[in-house]
Amino acid sequence: MIYLKNNSEIDKLYHAGQIVKDTLYMVEEYIKPGVTTLDLDRMAEEFIISNKAKPGFKGLYDYPSTLCTSVDDEVVHGLPNTIPLQEGQILSVDVGSIYDGFYGDHAKTFCVGSVNSEKKHLVEITEECLYEGIKHAKVGNTIGDIGHAIQNIAEKNGYGVVRDLVGHGIGQKLHEEPQVPNFGLKGKGVLIQPGLCIAIEPMINCGSYEVYTKDDGWTICTKDGKPSAHFEHSIAITEKEIKILTK
C-alpha cells in the first residue's frame, strides 16, 4: 500500500533528510587514500547521534553498520572495513537516519584522490541520471517515466542499469511502496500523486547490469568486475514542486 504524506510528515522527512545530507558533507572531507571505511562509519554514527537522530541502517534487517560503503566494482551494501582506501578508487557512501520516527536516505559516489577518465565519466553520468529521474517525478507522471529517463541516459552512454535493486517509497519505514526501478517504460507503473515520497537511486555499471552478492551476505558486486556508481536523493512530490529532502 502506498502511503501519501501530509505537510507535517514531509517536514519530518525533510529534517531527517538534512541530517543525512550533512553527514555526507562531513564524511566527504575525510575521504582520501589511507583512510578506512570503518573510520568513516564511526564518524558518521557519532555525527548522526550528535544531531539527536539515530542511524537508519544499523540493525535494520540485521545490517551491522551505519554506512554502506561500496568500492569500485561493489555496487551497494558494502560493509565498512579496515582496508585503507587507495588513490584512484571510487567509493559509494549510502547513509540513513531516523528523526522523530521518519527516515532520511541519501547516497553519493566519491572519487578517492585522482581517478581515471572511465571512472570519472561513470560517476558524472550516474549523478546526471539521478537528476533526470527527479525531473520526471512530477504529479501526473508515472514511476515508469522516472525509470525510463534514467535508463535512457545510462544506456546512451553504454552503461548497464542494475535490475536487481531499485529505489523505494520512504516514510516511517525506510523501504515503503512503491518500488522505483531505474529502468522502465513511459506512462507505465504507479501514477505519481501529491504527497508521494520516494528515494530515487540509480545504480549504474560501467559494463553489464548483472550483479551478484558476496559471501558476506551483503555486498552486491558487478558480475564482470567493472566499476559501478550510485547516487540517491529522497524527494517529496507536491502539487507545487518536487522537493529534494536530502539537498
Short mmCIF file of C-alpha atoms in Angstrom, two decimals:
data_model
loop_
_atom_site.label_atom_id
_atom_site.label_comp_id
_atom_site.label_asym_id
_atom_site.label_seq_id
_atom_site.Cartn_x
_atom_site.Cartn_y
_atom_site.Cartn_z
CA MET A 1 0.00 0.00 0.00
CA ILE A 2 1.26 3.47 -0.91
CA TYR A 3 1.11 5.98 1.94
CA LEU A 4 0.86 9.60 0.78
CA LYS A 5 2.30 12.13 3.25
CA ASN A 6 0.84 15.37 4.56
CA ASN A 7 2.84 18.60 5.04
CA SER A 8 3.72 17.79 8.65
CA GLU A 9 5.10 14.39 7.68
CA ILE A 10 7.05 15.88 4.78
CA ASP A 11 8.60 18.37 7.23
CA LYS A 12 9.81 15.47 9.40
CA LEU A 13 11.20 13.66 6.36
CA TYR A 14 12.98 16.88 5.40
CA HIS A 15 14.60 17.14 8.83
CA ALA A 16 15.79 13.52 8.62
CA GLY A 17 16.99 14.21 5.08
CA GLN A 18 19.02 17.23 6.15
CA ILE A 19 20.82 15.12 8.75
CA VAL A 20 21.97 12.58 6.13
CA LYS A 21 22.88 15.40 3.74
CA ASP A 22 25.09 16.96 6.43
CA THR A 23 26.52 13.55 7.31
CA LEU A 24 27.74 13.01 3.75
CA TYR A 25 29.19 16.53 3.61
CA MET A 26 31.14 15.75 6.78
CA VAL A 27 32.27 12.31 5.59
CA GLU A 28 33.42 13.71 2.23
CA GLU A 29 36.09 15.81 3.96
CA TYR A 30 37.80 12.64 5.21
CA ILE A 31 37.69 10.56 2.02
CA LYS A 32 41.29 10.21 0.91
CA PRO A 33 43.90 7.48 0.39
CA GLY A 34 44.81 5.70 3.63
CA VAL A 35 41.51 6.28 5.43
CA THR A 36 39.40 3.19 6.13
CA THR A 37 35.67 2.92 5.56
CA LEU A 38 35.35 1.77 9.17
CA ASP A 39 36.79 5.16 10.21
CA LEU A 40 34.14 6.88 8.09
CA ASP A 41 31.42 4.70 9.59
CA ARG A 42 32.36 5.65 13.16
CA MET A 43 32.43 9.35 12.29
CA ALA A 44 29.03 9.13 10.61
CA GLU A 45 27.43 7.35 13.55
CA GLU A 46 28.76 9.89 16.05
CA PHE A 47 27.58 12.76 13.83
CA ILE A 48 24.05 11.40 13.42
CA ILE A 49 23.67 10.77 17.15
CA SER A 50 25.01 14.26 17.92
CA ASN A 51 22.14 15.61 15.80
CA LYS A 52 19.58 13.88 18.05
CA ALA A 53 18.84 11.24 15.42
CA LYS A 54 19.53 7.51 15.09
CA PRO A 55 21.42 5.69 12.34
CA GLY A 56 18.79 4.44 9.91
CA PHE A 57 20.55 1.33 8.64
CA LYS A 58 22.22 -0.11 11.74
CA GLY A 59 20.19 -3.07 13.00
CA LEU A 60 17.67 -2.88 10.15
CA TYR A 61 17.42 -6.36 8.60
CA ASP A 62 20.37 -7.10 10.97
CA TYR A 63 22.68 -4.79 8.99
CA PRO A 64 25.69 -4.17 11.28
CA SER A 65 26.82 -0.65 10.31
CA THR A 66 25.75 2.99 9.97
CA LEU A 67 27.04 3.41 6.40
CA CYS A 68 27.06 1.27 3.30
CA THR A 69 30.50 1.79 1.73
CA SER A 70 30.99 0.27 -1.71
CA VAL A 71 34.32 0.48 -3.56
CA ASP A 72 34.87 0.20 -7.34
CA ASP A 73 33.04 -2.96 -8.52
CA GLU A 74 30.94 -3.04 -5.34
CA VAL A 75 27.54 -1.63 -6.30
CA VAL A 76 25.80 -1.16 -2.94
CA HIS A 77 25.57 -2.51 0.64
CA GLY A 78 29.33 -2.76 1.11
CA LEU A 79 30.31 -3.33 4.74
CA PRO A 80 32.68 -0.77 6.30
CA ASN A 81 36.06 -2.41 6.98
CA THR A 82 39.69 -1.79 7.93
CA ILE A 83 41.11 -1.85 4.39
CA PRO A 84 42.65 1.57 3.59
CA LEU A 85 41.20 3.42 0.61
CA GLN A 86 43.54 3.77 -2.36
CA GLU A 87 44.18 6.55 -4.85
CA GLY A 88 42.08 6.05 -7.97
CA GLN A 89 39.18 4.19 -6.37
CA ILE A 90 35.57 5.32 -6.37
CA LEU A 91 33.54 4.97 -3.19
CA SER A 92 29.75 4.95 -2.88
CA VAL A 93 28.57 6.05 0.57
CA ASP A 94 24.92 5.43 1.47
CA VAL A 95 23.55 6.69 4.78
CA GLY A 96 20.22 6.64 6.59
CA SER A 97 18.86 8.43 9.65
CA ILE A 98 15.74 8.29 11.80
CA TYR A 99 14.45 11.57 13.22
CA ASP A 100 11.14 11.80 15.08
CA GLY A 101 10.11 8.44 13.60
CA PHE A 102 10.85 9.33 9.96
CA TYR A 103 13.71 8.23 7.72
CA GLY A 104 16.29 10.08 5.67
CA ASP A 105 18.16 8.20 2.90
CA HIS A 106 20.94 9.63 0.73
CA ALA A 107 23.93 8.36 -1.25
CA LYS A 108 26.79 9.74 -3.32
CA THR A 109 29.77 8.25 -5.12
CA PHE A 110 33.08 9.95 -4.35
CA CYS A 111 36.46 9.84 -6.08
CA VAL A 112 39.39 8.85 -3.87
CA GLY A 113 42.12 11.23 -4.96
CA SER A 114 42.57 11.34 -8.73
CA VAL A 115 40.65 8.73 -10.75
CA ASN A 116 40.89 7.64 -14.38
CA SER A 117 38.60 9.08 -17.05
CA GLU A 118 36.48 5.91 -17.25
CA LYS A 119 35.50 6.10 -13.57
CA LYS A 120 35.11 9.89 -13.63
CA HIS A 121 32.69 9.71 -16.55
CA LEU A 122 30.70 6.92 -14.88
CA VAL A 123 30.30 8.99 -11.71
CA GLU A 124 29.25 12.09 -13.66
CA ILE A 125 26.68 10.23 -15.76
CA THR A 126 25.20 8.42 -12.76
CA GLU A 127 24.64 11.73 -10.99
CA GLU A 128 23.09 13.10 -14.18
CA CYS A 129 20.78 10.06 -14.24
CA LEU A 130 19.62 10.87 -10.71
CA TYR A 131 18.68 14.46 -11.52
CA GLU A 132 17.00 13.47 -14.78
CA GLY A 133 14.93 10.93 -12.85
CA ILE A 134 13.96 13.56 -10.27
CA LYS A 135 12.91 15.94 -13.06
CA HIS A 136 10.36 13.36 -14.25
CA ALA A 137 8.98 12.67 -10.75
CA LYS A 138 6.11 15.12 -11.06
CA VAL A 139 2.38 14.88 -10.41
CA GLY A 140 0.62 13.22 -13.35
CA ASN A 141 3.67 11.27 -14.49
CA THR A 142 4.27 7.63 -13.59
CA ILE A 143 7.03 5.69 -11.87
CA GLY A 144 7.84 4.28 -15.32
CA ASP A 145 8.63 7.81 -16.54
CA ILE A 146 11.34 8.09 -13.86
CA GLY A 147 12.94 4.77 -14.76
CA HIS A 148 12.75 5.46 -18.49
CA ALA A 149 14.56 8.79 -18.09
CA ILE A 150 17.36 7.20 -16.05
CA GLN A 151 17.72 4.19 -18.34
CA ASN A 152 17.83 6.36 -21.46
CA ILE A 153 20.83 8.40 -20.26
CA ALA A 154 22.72 5.41 -18.87
CA GLU A 155 22.32 3.21 -21.92
CA LYS A 156 23.10 6.06 -24.35
CA ASN A 157 26.48 6.15 -22.62
CA GLY A 158 26.96 2.40 -22.97
CA TYR A 159 26.33 1.62 -19.29
CA GLY A 160 24.34 -1.14 -17.62
CA VAL A 161 21.39 -0.27 -15.37
CA VAL A 162 21.17 -2.61 -12.37
CA ARG A 163 17.86 -4.52 -12.47
CA ASP A 164 18.01 -6.44 -9.19
CA LEU A 165 17.91 -3.37 -6.92
CA VAL A 166 15.56 -0.39 -7.08
CA GLY A 167 14.53 2.83 -5.36
CA HIS A 168 11.58 2.90 -2.99
CA GLY A 169 8.98 4.83 -1.07
CA ILE A 170 10.18 6.39 2.19
CA GLY A 171 8.46 7.49 5.40
CA GLN A 172 8.16 5.87 8.81
CA LYS A 173 9.79 2.85 7.20
CA LEU A 174 12.99 3.03 5.19
CA HIS A 175 11.53 0.90 2.41
CA GLU A 176 7.90 1.57 1.55
CA GLU A 177 5.81 1.12 -1.57
CA PRO A 178 6.15 1.85 -4.42
CA GLN A 179 9.31 0.32 -5.83
CA VAL A 180 11.12 2.81 -8.08
CA PRO A 181 13.15 0.96 -10.75
CA ASN A 182 15.90 2.73 -12.67
CA PHE A 183 14.50 1.34 -15.91
CA GLY A 184 11.02 1.28 -17.37
CA LEU A 185 8.52 2.42 -19.93
CA LYS A 186 6.97 5.87 -20.27
CA GLY A 187 3.46 6.05 -18.88
CA LYS A 188 3.65 2.69 -17.11
CA GLY A 189 3.51 1.89 -13.42
CA VAL A 190 2.14 3.80 -10.43
CA LEU A 191 0.66 7.24 -11.09
CA ILE A 192 2.50 9.97 -9.17
CA GLN A 193 0.18 11.86 -6.82
CA PRO A 194 0.72 14.77 -4.41
CA GLY A 195 2.21 13.54 -1.13
CA LEU A 196 4.25 10.72 -2.69
CA CYS A 197 7.68 10.48 -1.04
CA ILE A 198 10.30 8.30 -2.69
CA ALA A 199 14.02 7.62 -2.81
CA ILE A 200 15.41 7.61 -6.36
CA GLU A 201 18.76 5.84 -6.55
CA PRO A 202 20.35 4.94 -9.88
CA MET A 203 22.95 2.18 -9.65
CA ILE A 204 24.86 2.27 -12.93
CA ASN A 205 27.56 -0.17 -14.03
CA CYS A 206 30.41 0.51 -16.42
CA GLY A 207 29.69 -2.82 -18.11
CA SER A 208 26.86 -5.32 -17.78
CA TYR A 209 23.86 -4.72 -15.49
CA GLU A 210 24.37 -8.16 -13.90
CA VAL A 211 25.33 -8.37 -10.22
CA TYR A 212 25.97 -10.95 -7.51
CA THR A 213 26.16 -10.98 -3.69
CA LYS A 214 29.49 -11.59 -1.95
CA ASP A 215 29.96 -14.30 0.68
CA ASP A 216 29.44 -11.70 3.45
CA GLY A 217 25.74 -11.81 2.53
CA TRP A 218 25.53 -8.04 1.99
CA THR A 219 27.91 -6.60 -0.59
CA ILE A 220 26.48 -6.50 -4.13
CA CYS A 221 29.14 -6.51 -6.89
CA THR A 222 29.18 -6.32 -10.66
CA LYS A 223 29.47 -9.76 -12.25
CA ASP A 224 32.04 -8.59 -14.79
CA GLY A 225 34.21 -6.82 -12.18
CA LYS A 226 33.77 -3.39 -13.77
CA PRO A 227 33.15 -0.28 -11.64
CA SER A 228 29.71 0.84 -10.52
CA ALA A 229 28.41 4.19 -9.25
CA HIS A 230 25.40 5.04 -7.06
CA PHE A 231 23.62 8.29 -6.22
CA GLU A 232 20.42 8.77 -4.21
CA HIS A 233 18.10 11.55 -3.12
CA SER A 234 14.89 11.29 -1.13
CA ILE A 235 12.16 13.53 -2.55
CA ALA A 236 8.63 14.68 -1.73
CA ILE A 237 6.26 15.40 -4.61
CA THR A 238 3.57 18.05 -4.07
CA GLU A 239 1.17 19.89 -6.38
CA LYS A 240 3.59 22.83 -6.45
CA GLU A 241 7.05 21.26 -6.54
CA ILE A 242 9.43 18.34 -6.42
CA LYS A 243 11.14 18.88 -3.08
CA ILE A 244 14.56 17.25 -2.65
CA LEU A 245 14.62 16.31 1.03
CA THR A 246 18.33 15.48 1.09
CA LYS A 247 19.72 18.62 -0.55
#
